Amino acid sequence: EPEVTQTPSHQVTQMGQEVILRCVPISNHLYFYWYRQILGQKVEFLVSFYNNEISEKSEIFDDQFSVERPDGSNFTLKIRSTKLEDSAMYFCASSVGLGLNTEAFFGQGTRLTVV
Amino acid sequence: QQQVKQSPQSLIVQKGGISIINCAYENTAFDYFPWYQQFPGKGPALLIAIRPDVSEKKEGRFTISFNKSAKQFSLHIMDSQPGDSATYFCAASMDFLGGATNKLIFGTGTLLAVQP
């Protein structure tokens, strides 16, 4: 069964460092998302991406965050200068379309720990 | 208006019992209501979803009941099993025709423990 894969599974970084979280969405999907989940809290939307551009972003997704689809398969989330409060589980998701084809498939996440 | 409120925060059910988790929303533009199941260390996985044109959807032991006028929906797990022990999130999103991008607004989650 096709799945969204994320690497690494766990990333520890020092405050102020840049991190890149990587995702390989399901191959025929066109819409890509990043969500985050702070430990014990709900899953929160960060950004959606379609046709090589951001289609929507949340208040959390400030100038420290960026996304990119550098090639035909990868989808990355970059945090330029990490803060302690960026520590969370980051989930990539993808969907084949919108509307009736809404189902979003999630990867198993990257646990980011900022120390 | 973008919030989805979920209750209870945690739930303990005996094996074979019925688990019921409730969600409420305010934004009438929401038109897709999925439930996600999440096991520790894993990403959320779609369990079952409903659109507001029906009041109930059943898949195996899982049923969504939807009350459009009350802006509420609930997940019922019949004959609950220890393997159902997980965190359950309700969510909502708006159809792209409304200008949205199908981002999911999640509830706060319910930790379900099914005791053998």
PDB file of N, CA, C and O in Angstrom, chain A residues 31 33 35 37 40-45 48 55-57 89 91 95 97-109 111, chain B residues 2-4 9 32 36 38 41-46 51 87 89 93-96 99-109:
ATOM      1  N   TYR A  31      -1.416  17.358  -3.698  1.00  0.00           N
ATOM      2  CA  TYR A  31      -1.516  18.341  -2.630  1.00  0.00           C
ATOM      3  C   TYR A  31      -0.715  17.855  -1.434  1.00  0.00           C
ATOM      4  O   TYR A  31      -0.829  16.696  -1.037  1.00  0.00           O
ATOM      5  N   TYR A  33       1.001  18.746   2.526  1.00  0.00           N
ATOM      6  CA  TYR A  33       0.737  19.477   3.758  1.00  0.00           C
ATOM      7  C   TYR A  33       1.810  19.174   4.799  1.00  0.00           C
ATOM      8  O   TYR A  33       2.380  18.080   4.818  1.00  0.00           O
ATOM      9  N   TYR A  35       1.883  19.401   9.046  1.00  0.00           N
ATOM     10  CA  TYR A  35       1.189  19.615  10.310  1.00  0.00           C
ATOM     11  C   TYR A  35       2.194  19.403  11.423  1.00  0.00           C
ATOM     12  O   TYR A  35       3.219  18.744  11.236  1.00  0.00           O
ATOM     13  N   GLN A  37       2.465  18.542  15.834  1.00  0.00           N
ATOM     14  CA  GLN A  37       1.767  18.130  17.052  1.00  0.00           C
ATOM     15  C   GLN A  37       2.731  18.260  18.214  1.00  0.00           C
ATOM     16  O   GLN A  37       3.677  17.473  18.337  1.00  0.00           O
ATOM     17  N   GLY A  40       1.329  15.759  23.387  1.00  0.00           N
ATOM     18  CA  GLY A  40       0.098  15.729  24.168  1.00  0.00           C
ATOM     19  C   GLY A  40      -0.977  16.677  23.697  1.00  0.00           C
ATOM     20  O   GLY A  40      -2.036  16.760  24.303  1.00  0.00           O
ATOM     21  N   GLN A  41      -0.711  17.389  22.606  1.00  0.00           N
ATOM     22  CA  GLN A  41      -1.695  18.360  22.129  1.00  0.00           C
ATOM     23  C   GLN A  41      -2.265  17.935  20.777  1.00  0.00           C
ATOM     24  O   GLN A  41      -1.929  16.885  20.251  1.00  0.00           O
ATOM     25  N   LYS A  42      -3.126  18.772  20.231  1.00  0.00           N
ATOM     26  CA  LYS A  42      -3.773  18.401  18.977  1.00  0.00           C
ATOM     27  C   LYS A  42      -2.851  18.621  17.791  1.00  0.00           C
ATOM     28  O   LYS A  42      -1.845  19.322  17.879  1.00  0.00           O
ATOM     29  N   VAL A  43      -3.221  18.042  16.691  1.00  0.00           N
ATOM     30  CA  VAL A  43      -2.490  18.230  15.441  1.00  0.00           C
ATOM     31  C   VAL A  43      -2.894  19.584  14.848  1.00  0.00           C
ATOM     32  O   VAL A  43      -4.085  19.893  14.733  1.00  0.00           O
ATOM     33  N   GLU A  44      -1.877  20.364  14.463  1.00  0.00           N
ATOM     34  CA  GLU A  44      -2.143  21.726  13.953  1.00  0.00           C
ATOM     35  C   GLU A  44      -1.630  21.879  12.526  1.00  0.00           C
ATOM     36  O   GLU A  44      -0.510  21.477  12.209  1.00  0.00           O
ATOM     37  N   PHE A  45      -2.424  22.487  11.706  1.00  0.00           N
ATOM     38  CA  PHE A  45      -2.057  22.754  10.316  1.00  0.00           C
ATOM     39  C   PHE A  45      -0.960  23.809  10.246  1.00  0.00           C
ATOM     40  O   PHE A  45      -1.014  24.820  10.941  1.00  0.00           O
ATOM     41  N   SER A  48      -0.125  24.306   3.329  1.00  0.00           N
ATOM     42  CA  SER A  48      -0.501  23.435   2.224  1.00  0.00           C
ATOM     43  C   SER A  48       0.218  23.930   0.960  1.00  0.00           C
ATOM     44  O   SER A  48       0.511  25.125   0.818  1.00  0.00           O
ATOM     45  N   SER A  55      -0.334  27.256  -0.976  1.00  0.00           N
ATOM     46  CA  SER A  55      -1.716  27.644  -1.211  1.00  0.00           C
ATOM     47  C   SER A  55      -2.375  28.200   0.041  1.00  0.00           C
ATOM     48  O   SER A  55      -3.299  28.994  -0.047  1.00  0.00           O
ATOM     49  N   GLU A  56      -1.900  27.775   1.187  1.00  0.00           N
ATOM     50  CA  GLU A  56      -2.429  28.327   2.430  1.00  0.00           C
ATOM     51  C   GLU A  56      -1.415  28.068   3.539  1.00  0.00           C
ATOM     52  O   GLU A  56      -0.714  27.059   3.520  1.00  0.00           O
ATOM     53  N   LYS A  57      -1.342  28.986   4.493  1.00  0.00           N
ATOM     54  CA  LYS A  57      -0.468  28.774   5.639  1.00  0.00           C
ATOM     55  C   LYS A  57      -1.140  29.308   6.892  1.00  0.00           C
ATOM     56  O   LYS A  57      -1.986  30.191   6.826  1.00  0.00           O
ATOM     57  N   MET A  89       6.245  16.997  17.052  1.00  0.00           N
ATOM     58  CA  MET A  89       6.196  15.982  16.009  1.00  0.00           C
ATOM     59  C   MET A  89       5.687  16.681  14.759  1.00  0.00           C
ATOM     60  O   MET A  89       4.655  17.365  14.809  1.00  0.00           O
ATOM     61  N   PHE A  91       4.313  16.254  10.967  1.00  0.00           N
ATOM     62  CA  PHE A  91       3.727  15.284  10.055  1.00  0.00           C
ATOM     63  C   PHE A  91       3.583  15.882   8.664  1.00  0.00           C
ATOM     64  O   PHE A  91       3.083  17.001   8.503  1.00  0.00           O
ATOM     65  N   SER A  95      -2.591  14.430  -0.435  1.00  0.00           N
ATOM     66  CA  SER A  95      -3.874  13.965  -0.937  1.00  0.00           C
ATOM     67  C   SER A  95      -3.852  14.046  -2.449  1.00  0.00           C
ATOM     68  O   SER A  95      -3.148  14.872  -3.035  1.00  0.00           O
ATOM     69  N   GLY A  97      -6.286  14.882  -4.421  1.00  0.00           N
ATOM     70  CA  GLY A  97      -6.980  16.049  -4.942  1.00  0.00           C
ATOM     71  C   GLY A  97      -7.676  16.777  -3.827  1.00  0.00           C
ATOM     72  O   GLY A  97      -7.299  16.662  -2.659  1.00  0.00           O
ATOM     73  N   LEU A  98      -8.678  17.529  -4.195  1.00  0.00           N
ATOM     74  CA  LEU A  98      -9.484  18.262  -3.232  1.00  0.00           C
ATOM     75  C   LEU A  98     -10.926  17.833  -3.398  1.00  0.00           C
ATOM     76  O   LEU A  98     -11.245  16.988  -4.218  1.00  0.00           O
ATOM     77  N   GLY A  99     -11.795  18.431  -2.624  1.00  0.00           N
ATOM     78  CA  GLY A  99     -13.208  18.111  -2.726  1.00  0.00           C
ATOM     79  C   GLY A  99     -13.460  16.668  -2.370  1.00  0.00           C
ATOM     80  O   GLY A  99     -13.081  16.202  -1.309  1.00  0.00           O
ATOM     81  N   LEU A 100     -14.082  15.934  -3.282  1.00  0.00           N
ATOM     82  CA  LEU A 100     -14.446  14.557  -2.986  1.00  0.00           C
ATOM     83  C   LEU A 100     -13.228  13.667  -2.800  1.00  0.00           C
ATOM     84  O   LEU A 100     -13.318  12.595  -2.227  1.00  0.00           O
ATOM     85  N   ASN A 101     -12.080  14.086  -3.330  1.00  0.00           N
ATOM     86  CA  ASN A 101     -10.850  13.298  -3.153  1.00  0.00           C
ATOM     87  C   ASN A 101     -10.010  13.891  -2.040  1.00  0.00           C
ATOM     88  O   ASN A 101      -8.844  14.156  -2.204  1.00  0.00           O
ATOM     89  N   THR A 102     -10.651  14.082  -0.907  1.00  0.00           N
ATOM     90  CA  THR A 102     -10.029  14.855   0.146  1.00  0.00           C
ATOM     91  C   THR A 102      -9.109  14.070   1.050  1.00  0.00           C
ATOM     92  O   THR A 102      -8.302  14.643   1.737  1.00  0.00           O
ATOM     93  N   GLU A 103      -9.223  12.747   1.083  1.00  0.00           N
ATOM     94  CA  GLU A 103      -8.521  11.995   2.105  1.00  0.00           C
ATOM     95  C   GLU A 103      -7.048  12.332   2.135  1.00  0.00           C
ATOM     96  O   GLU A 103      -6.346  12.239   1.136  1.00  0.00           O
ATOM     97  N   ALA A 104      -6.584  12.730   3.299  1.00  0.00           N
ATOM     98  CA  ALA A 104      -5.173  13.047   3.507  1.00  0.00           C
ATOM     99  C   ALA A 104      -4.498  11.865   4.174  1.00  0.00           C
ATOM    100  O   ALA A 104      -4.983  11.343   5.168  1.00  0.00           O
ATOM    101  N   PHE A 105      -3.393  11.453   3.591  1.00  0.00           N
ATOM    102  CA  PHE A 105      -2.606  10.362   4.150  1.00  0.00           C
ATOM    103  C   PHE A 105      -1.399  10.980   4.859  1.00  0.00           C
ATOM    104  O   PHE A 105      -0.692  11.810   4.291  1.00  0.00           O
ATOM    105  N   PHE A 106      -1.199  10.542   6.075  1.00  0.00           N
ATOM    106  CA  PHE A 106      -0.128  11.103   6.899  1.00  0.00           C
ATOM    107  C   PHE A 106       1.074  10.165   6.963  1.00  0.00           C
ATOM    108  O   PHE A 106       0.922   8.944   6.988  1.00  0.00           O
ATOM    109  N   GLY A 107       2.244  10.765   7.018  1.00  0.00           N
ATOM    110  CA  GLY A 107       3.441  10.003   7.321  1.00  0.00           C
ATOM    111  C   GLY A 107       3.527   9.729   8.803  1.00  0.00           C
ATOM    112  O   GLY A 107       2.682  10.190   9.575  1.00  0.00           O
ATOM    113  N   GLN A 108       4.550   8.994   9.215  1.00  0.00           N
ATOM    114  CA  GLN A 108       4.632   8.668  10.639  1.00  0.00           C
ATOM    115  C   GLN A 108       5.327   9.735  11.465  1.00  0.00           C
ATOM    116  O   GLN A 108       5.440   9.607  12.663  1.00  0.00           O
ATOM    117  N   GLY A 109       5.795  10.766  10.791  1.00  0.00           N
ATOM    118  CA  GLY A 109       6.250  11.920  11.529  1.00  0.00           C
ATOM    119  C   GLY A 109       7.745  11.967  11.788  1.00  0.00           C
ATOM    120  O   GLY A 109       8.439  10.947  11.744  1.00  0.00           O
ATOM    121  N   ARG A 111      10.093  13.490  14.818  1.00  0.00           N
ATOM    122  CA  ARG A 111      10.113  14.137  16.131  1.00  0.00           C
ATOM    123  C   ARG A 111      11.295  15.083  16.179  1.00  0.00           C
ATOM    124  O   ARG A 111      12.440  14.644  16.076  1.00  0.00           O
TER     125      ARG A 111
ATOM    126  N   GLN B   2     -12.991  28.572  13.680  1.00  0.00           N
ATOM    127  CA  GLN B   2     -12.264  27.497  13.043  1.00  0.00           C
ATOM    128  C   GLN B   2     -12.075  26.312  13.975  1.00  0.00           C
ATOM    129  O   GLN B   2     -11.539  25.309  13.562  1.00  0.00           O
ATOM    130  N   GLN B   3     -12.507  26.410  15.203  1.00  0.00           N
ATOM    131  CA  GLN B   3     -12.245  25.358  16.173  1.00  0.00           C
ATOM    132  C   GLN B   3     -13.191  24.186  16.017  1.00  0.00           C
ATOM    133  O   GLN B   3     -14.332  24.320  15.566  1.00  0.00           O
ATOM    134  N   VAL B   4     -12.662  23.029  16.427  1.00  0.00           N
ATOM    135  CA  VAL B   4     -13.482  21.840  16.572  1.00  0.00           C
ATOM    136  C   VAL B   4     -13.286  21.383  18.012  1.00  0.00           C
ATOM    137  O   VAL B   4     -12.154  21.138  18.427  1.00  0.00           O
ATOM    138  N   GLN B   9     -11.804  13.995  26.960  1.00  0.00           N
ATOM    139  CA  GLN B   9     -10.355  14.011  26.762  1.00  0.00           C
ATOM    140  C   GLN B   9      -9.793  12.598  26.844  1.00  0.00           C
ATOM    141  O   GLN B   9      -8.841  12.255  26.154  1.00  0.00           O
ATOM    142  N   TYR B  32     -16.663  18.417   5.432  1.00  0.00           N
ATOM    143  CA  TYR B  32     -16.015  17.106   5.430  1.00  0.00           C
ATOM    144  C   TYR B  32     -15.530  16.861   6.838  1.00  0.00           C
ATOM    145  O   TYR B  32     -14.830  17.702   7.414  1.00  0.00           O
ATOM    146  N   TYR B  36      -9.707  10.431  12.727  1.00  0.00           N
ATOM    147  CA  TYR B  36      -8.395   9.833  12.596  1.00  0.00           C
ATOM    148  C   TYR B  36      -8.056   9.052  13.863  1.00  0.00           C
ATOM    149  O   TYR B  36      -8.411   9.455  14.973  1.00  0.00           O
ATOM    150  N   GLN B  38      -4.822   7.430  15.968  1.00  0.00           N
ATOM    151  CA  GLN B  38      -3.375   7.567  16.085  1.00  0.00           C
ATOM    152  C   GLN B  38      -2.839   6.672  17.191  1.00  0.00           C
ATOM    153  O   GLN B  38      -3.256   6.801  18.350  1.00  0.00           O
ATOM    154  N   GLY B  41       3.575   7.065  18.545  1.00  0.00           N
ATOM    155  CA  GLY B  41       4.715   7.065  17.637  1.00  0.00           C
ATOM    156  C   GLY B  41       4.354   6.978  16.171  1.00  0.00           C
ATOM    157  O   GLY B  41       5.237   6.876  15.316  1.00  0.00           O
ATOM    158  N   LYS B  42       3.076   7.013  15.869  1.00  0.00           N
ATOM    159  CA  LYS B  42       2.633   6.902  14.476  1.00  0.00           C
ATOM    160  C   LYS B  42       1.889   8.156  14.063  1.00  0.00           C
ATOM    161  O   LYS B  42       1.468   8.958  14.889  1.00  0.00           O
ATOM    162  N   GLY B  43       1.721   8.312  12.751  1.00  0.00           N
ATOM    163  CA  GLY B  43       0.925   9.421  12.263  1.00  0.00           C
ATOM    164  C   GLY B  43      -0.554   9.100  12.318  1.00  0.00           C
ATOM    165  O   GLY B  43      -0.939   7.935  12.419  1.00  0.00           O
ATOM    166  N   PRO B  44      -1.390  10.117  12.273  1.00  0.00           N
ATOM    167  CA  PRO B  44      -2.839   9.868  12.247  1.00  0.00           C
ATOM    168  C   PRO B  44      -3.215   9.086  10.994  1.00  0.00           C
ATOM    169  O   PRO B  44      -2.672   9.337   9.917  1.00  0.00           O
ATOM    170  N   ALA B  45      -4.132   8.175  11.144  1.00  0.00           N
ATOM    171  CA  ALA B  45      -4.611   7.380  10.011  1.00  0.00           C
ATOM    172  C   ALA B  45      -6.121   7.545   9.911  1.00  0.00           C
ATOM    173  O   ALA B  45      -6.829   7.449  10.919  1.00  0.00           O
ATOM    174  N   LEU B  46      -6.596   7.796   8.710  1.00  0.00           N
ATOM    175  CA  LEU B  46      -8.032   7.983   8.506  1.00  0.00           C
ATOM    176  C   LEU B  46      -8.790   6.722   8.873  1.00  0.00           C
ATOM    177  O   LEU B  46      -8.465   5.622   8.415  1.00  0.00           O
ATOM    178  N   ARG B  51     -19.761  13.308   5.117  1.00  0.00           N
ATOM    179  CA  ARG B  51     -20.125  14.623   4.590  1.00  0.00           C
ATOM    180  C   ARG B  51     -21.530  14.951   5.086  1.00  0.00           C
ATOM    181  O   ARG B  51     -22.303  14.048   5.401  1.00  0.00           O
ATOM    182  N   THR B  87      -5.389   7.117  20.344  1.00  0.00           N
ATOM    183  CA  THR B  87      -5.953   8.466  20.432  1.00  0.00           C
ATOM    184  C   THR B  87      -6.785   8.709  19.180  1.00  0.00           C
ATOM    185  O   THR B  87      -6.335   8.414  18.066  1.00  0.00           O
ATOM    186  N   PHE B  89      -8.898  11.467  16.899  1.00  0.00           N
ATOM    187  CA  PHE B  89      -9.082  12.887  16.597  1.00  0.00           C
ATOM    188  C   PHE B  89     -10.239  13.045  15.616  1.00  0.00           C
ATOM    189  O   PHE B  89     -10.272  12.384  14.576  1.00  0.00           O
ATOM    190  N   SER B  93     -12.993  20.028   7.563  1.00  0.00           N
ATOM    191  CA  SER B  93     -12.374  20.861   6.539  1.00  0.00           C
ATOM    192  C   SER B  93     -13.447  21.391   5.604  1.00  0.00           C
ATOM    193  O   SER B  93     -14.602  20.952   5.637  1.00  0.00           O
ATOM    194  N   MET B  94     -13.038  22.343   4.776  1.00  0.00           N
ATOM    195  CA  MET B  94     -13.949  22.981   3.831  1.00  0.00           C
ATOM    196  C   MET B  94     -13.601  22.557   2.418  1.00  0.00           C
ATOM    197  O   MET B  94     -12.435  22.419   2.080  1.00  0.00           O
ATOM    198  N   ASP B  95     -14.610  22.392   1.614  1.00  0.00           N
ATOM    199  CA  ASP B  95     -14.402  22.040   0.220  1.00  0.00           C
ATOM    200  C   ASP B  95     -13.636  23.130  -0.502  1.00  0.00           C
ATOM    201  O   ASP B  95     -13.782  24.307  -0.210  1.00  0.00           O
ATOM    202  N   PHE B  96     -12.819  22.723  -1.427  1.00  0.00           N
ATOM    203  CA  PHE B  96     -12.017  23.668  -2.197  1.00  0.00           C
ATOM    204  C   PHE B  96     -12.867  24.731  -2.871  1.00  0.00           C
ATOM    205  O   PHE B  96     -12.448  25.850  -3.059  1.00  0.00           O
ATOM    206  N   GLY B  99     -12.914  27.984  -1.496  1.00  0.00           N
ATOM    207  CA  GLY B  99     -11.672  28.747  -1.497  1.00  0.00           C
ATOM    208  C   GLY B  99     -10.618  28.180  -0.572  1.00  0.00           C
ATOM    209  O   GLY B  99      -9.518  28.703  -0.500  1.00  0.00           O
ATOM    210  N   ALA B 100     -10.955  27.134   0.131  1.00  0.00           N
ATOM    211  CA  ALA B 100     -10.002  26.560   1.077  1.00  0.00           C
ATOM    212  C   ALA B 100      -9.161  25.494   0.389  1.00  0.00           C
ATOM    213  O   ALA B 100      -9.349  25.203  -0.795  1.00  0.00           O
ATOM    214  N   THR B 101      -8.258  24.933   1.106  1.00  0.00           N
ATOM    215  CA  THR B 101      -7.339  23.963   0.511  1.00  0.00           C
ATOM    216  C   THR B 101      -7.460  22.612   1.190  1.00  0.00           C
ATOM    217  O   THR B 101      -6.524  21.845   1.205  1.00  0.00           O
ATOM    218  N   ASN B 102      -8.612  22.357   1.789  1.00  0.00           N
ATOM    219  CA  ASN B 102      -8.818  21.087   2.479  1.00  0.00           C
ATOM    220  C   ASN B 102      -7.895  20.891   3.662  1.00  0.00           C
ATOM    221  O   ASN B 102      -7.625  19.764   4.046  1.00  0.00           O
ATOM    222  N   LYS B 103      -7.369  21.977   4.228  1.00  0.00           N
ATOM    223  CA  LYS B 103      -6.611  21.799   5.458  1.00  0.00           C
ATOM    224  C   LYS B 103      -7.557  21.234   6.508  1.00  0.00           C
ATOM    225  O   LYS B 103      -8.758  21.540   6.534  1.00  0.00           O
ATOM    226  N   LEU B 104      -7.023  20.403   7.346  1.00  0.00           N
ATOM    227  CA  LEU B 104      -7.820  19.778   8.399  1.00  0.00           C
ATOM    228  C   LEU B 104      -7.681  20.565   9.693  1.00  0.00           C
ATOM    229  O   LEU B 104      -6.576  20.899  10.108  1.00  0.00           O
ATOM    230  N   ILE B 105      -8.826  20.847  10.293  1.00  0.00           N
ATOM    231  CA  ILE B 105      -8.846  21.442  11.628  1.00  0.00           C
ATOM    232  C   ILE B 105      -9.161  20.303  12.587  1.00  0.00           C
ATOM    233  O   ILE B 105     -10.244  19.699  12.512  1.00  0.00           O
ATOM    234  N   PHE B 106      -8.224  19.999  13.461  1.00  0.00           N
ATOM    235  CA  PHE B 106      -8.368  18.851  14.338  1.00  0.00           C
ATOM    236  C   PHE B 106      -8.963  19.237  15.674  1.00  0.00           C
ATOM    237  O   PHE B 106      -8.746  20.343  16.194  1.00  0.00           O
ATOM    238  N   GLY B 107      -9.701  18.293  16.242  1.00  0.00           N
ATOM    239  CA  GLY B 107     -10.095  18.406  17.633  1.00  0.00           C
ATOM    240  C   GLY B 107      -8.904  18.096  18.532  1.00  0.00           C
ATOM    241  O   GLY B 107      -7.818  17.758  18.055  1.00  0.00           O
ATOM    242  N   THR B 108      -9.132  18.188  19.823  1.00  0.00           N
ATOM    243  CA  THR B 108      -8.037  18.053  20.789  1.00  0.00           C
ATOM    244  C   THR B 108      -7.661  16.609  21.087  1.00  0.00           C
ATOM    245  O   THR B 108      -6.685  16.350  21.763  1.00  0.00           O
ATOM    246  N   GLY B 109      -8.440  15.660  20.598  1.00  0.00           N
ATOM    247  CA  GLY B 109      -8.087  14.257  20.767  1.00  0.00           C
ATOM    248  C   GLY B 109      -8.734  13.613  21.983  1.00  0.00           C
ATOM    249  O   GLY B 109      -9.007  14.258  22.997  1.00  0.00           O
TER     250      GLY B 109
END
